[in-house]
Amino acid sequence: TIRWDRASDANRTRADRLASVLLASTGASFQPPTPEPDWIEPRHIEPVGTIPYFRKTASRISLVAPGTVETTFVCAEAGQYELVVRGYSKPAAGEYAKVRLTVDGEVAGEVEVASPNSETFAVGKIQLSAGKHHLILAYINDLYADGQDRNMYLNAIGFRR
């Protein structure tokens, strides 16, 4: 039973399925909207140690040398989350920047930030308990060769259910 007067994840899922079936029966397609992640912005992210040429503004962290940044965050509700990175990079030798994300000491995943324009990249799904967590992002494939300089630009790290 769908209770339209009660907002919940289960009711949203049922409503999306109902809309999908109704639209499909008319020959239309339906794609439920992807929820916007909860973002951790650069102001909450700090470098680990000294990173050469590190620069941070309100909207971007520039990693133009190998380095690691970190933050702590509080998860309000335990569950499975998709971990995403919003950013862009400058390629060198045909390859874009790659980052590795670690949550509470466990590798959550790696992703190639394969765009010269800011986009959102899925890292992977992780299980989080309610409470405080420690997140690390490492820029793992810096390169300067033959006049090409691979760099990583981070706009935010996000979690979505």
PDB file of C-alpha atoms in Angstrom, residues 34-103:
ATOM      1  CA  THR A  34      19.030  10.286  -8.580  1.00  0.00           C
ATOM      2  CA  PRO A  35      19.222  11.856  -5.135  1.00  0.00           C
ATOM      3  CA  GLU A  36      21.774  14.633  -4.693  1.00  0.00           C
ATOM      4  CA  PRO A  37      24.690  13.552  -2.467  1.00  0.00           C
ATOM      5  CA  ASP A  38      25.412  15.117   0.892  1.00  0.00           C
ATOM      6  CA  TRP A  39      28.639  16.959   0.074  1.00  0.00           C
ATOM      7  CA  ILE A  40      31.761  17.535   2.150  1.00  0.00           C
ATOM      8  CA  GLU A  41      33.156  20.792   0.783  1.00  0.00           C
ATOM      9  CA  PRO A  42      36.820  21.853   0.624  1.00  0.00           C
ATOM     10  CA  ARG A  43      36.536  24.037   3.751  1.00  0.00           C
ATOM     11  CA  HIS A  44      36.105  20.828   5.792  1.00  0.00           C
ATOM     12  CA  ILE A  45      39.015  18.974   4.151  1.00  0.00           C
ATOM     13  CA  GLU A  46      42.654  19.396   5.240  1.00  0.00           C
ATOM     14  CA  PRO A  47      45.998  18.218   3.850  1.00  0.00           C
ATOM     15  CA  VAL A  48      47.880  15.432   5.589  1.00  0.00           C
ATOM     16  CA  GLY A  49      51.409  16.703   6.132  1.00  0.00           C
ATOM     17  CA  THR A  50      53.032  18.984   3.584  1.00  0.00           C
ATOM     18  CA  ILE A  51      51.888  18.716  -0.031  1.00  0.00           C
ATOM     19  CA  PRO A  52      53.986  20.687  -2.537  1.00  0.00           C
ATOM     20  CA  TYR A  53      51.995  23.425  -4.281  1.00  0.00           C
ATOM     21  CA  PHE A  54      48.837  22.591  -2.304  1.00  0.00           C
ATOM     22  CA  ARG A  55      46.116  25.202  -2.726  1.00  0.00           C
ATOM     23  CA  LYS A  56      42.627  25.374  -1.270  1.00  0.00           C
ATOM     24  CA  THR A  57      39.787  27.817  -2.034  1.00  0.00           C
ATOM     25  CA  ALA A  58      36.133  27.756  -0.997  1.00  0.00           C
ATOM     26  CA  SER A  59      35.237  25.628  -4.018  1.00  0.00           C
ATOM     27  CA  ARG A  60      38.369  23.664  -4.923  1.00  0.00           C
ATOM     28  CA  ILE A  61      41.396  21.797  -3.637  1.00  0.00           C
ATOM     29  CA  SER A  62      44.300  21.719  -6.103  1.00  0.00           C
ATOM     30  CA  LEU A  63      46.513  18.646  -5.902  1.00  0.00           C
ATOM     31  CA  VAL A  64      49.312  19.236  -8.376  1.00  0.00           C
ATOM     32  CA  ALA A  65      51.706  16.873  -6.597  1.00  0.00           C
ATOM     33  CA  PRO A  66      51.097  13.519  -4.905  1.00  0.00           C
ATOM     34  CA  GLY A  67      49.269  14.065  -1.655  1.00  0.00           C
ATOM     35  CA  THR A  68      46.607  13.064   0.781  1.00  0.00           C
ATOM     36  CA  VAL A  69      43.753  15.070   2.277  1.00  0.00           C
ATOM     37  CA  GLU A  70      41.460  14.088   5.120  1.00  0.00           C
ATOM     38  CA  THR A  71      38.301  14.967   6.974  1.00  0.00           C
ATOM     39  CA  THR A  72      36.010  13.627   9.654  1.00  0.00           C
ATOM     40  CA  PHE A  73      32.259  13.482   9.237  1.00  0.00           C
ATOM     41  CA  VAL A  74      29.240  12.282  11.150  1.00  0.00           C
ATOM     42  CA  CYS A  75      26.865   9.774   9.595  1.00  0.00           C
ATOM     43  CA  ALA A  76      23.383  10.426  10.985  1.00  0.00           C
ATOM     44  CA  GLU A  77      21.870   7.110   9.908  1.00  0.00           C
ATOM     45  CA  ALA A  78      23.534   3.722   9.505  1.00  0.00           C
ATOM     46  CA  GLY A  79      23.211   2.111   6.089  1.00  0.00           C
ATOM     47  CA  GLN A  80      24.700   1.606   2.666  1.00  0.00           C
ATOM     48  CA  TYR A  81      25.914   4.735   0.876  1.00  0.00           C
ATOM     49  CA  GLU A  82      27.388   5.459  -2.519  1.00  0.00           C
ATOM     50  CA  LEU A  83      30.656   7.360  -2.174  1.00  0.00           C
ATOM     51  CA  VAL A  84      31.235   9.943  -4.917  1.00  0.00           C
ATOM     52  CA  VAL A  85      33.863  12.525  -5.823  1.00  0.00           C
ATOM     53  CA  ARG A  86      33.145  15.768  -7.661  1.00  0.00           C
ATOM     54  CA  GLY A  87      36.132  17.219  -9.485  1.00  0.00           C
ATOM     55  CA  TYR A  88      38.199  17.263 -12.647  1.00  0.00           C
ATOM     56  CA  SER A  89      41.738  16.639 -13.732  1.00  0.00           C
ATOM     57  CA  LYS A  90      44.373  17.440 -16.302  1.00  0.00           C
ATOM     58  CA  PRO A  91      45.637  14.358 -18.144  1.00  0.00           C
ATOM     59  CA  ALA A  92      49.220  13.430 -18.949  1.00  0.00           C
ATOM     60  CA  ALA A  93      50.480  10.486 -21.028  1.00  0.00           C
ATOM     61  CA  GLY A  94      46.874   9.717 -21.975  1.00  0.00           C
ATOM     62  CA  GLU A  95      45.694   9.192 -18.404  1.00  0.00           C
ATOM     63  CA  TYR A  96      43.651  11.330 -16.006  1.00  0.00           C
ATOM     64  CA  ALA A  97      44.183  11.668 -12.259  1.00  0.00           C
ATOM     65  CA  LYS A  98      43.255   8.752 -10.014  1.00  0.00           C
ATOM     66  CA  VAL A  99      42.244   8.956  -6.371  1.00  0.00           C
ATOM     67  CA  ARG A 100      41.872   6.334  -3.655  1.00  0.00           C
ATOM     68  CA  LEU A 101      39.356   6.868  -0.856  1.00  0.00           C
ATOM     69  CA  THR A 102      39.653   5.260   2.546  1.00  0.00           C
ATOM     70  CA  VAL A 103      37.022   5.354   5.278  1.00  0.00           C
TER      71      VAL A 103
END
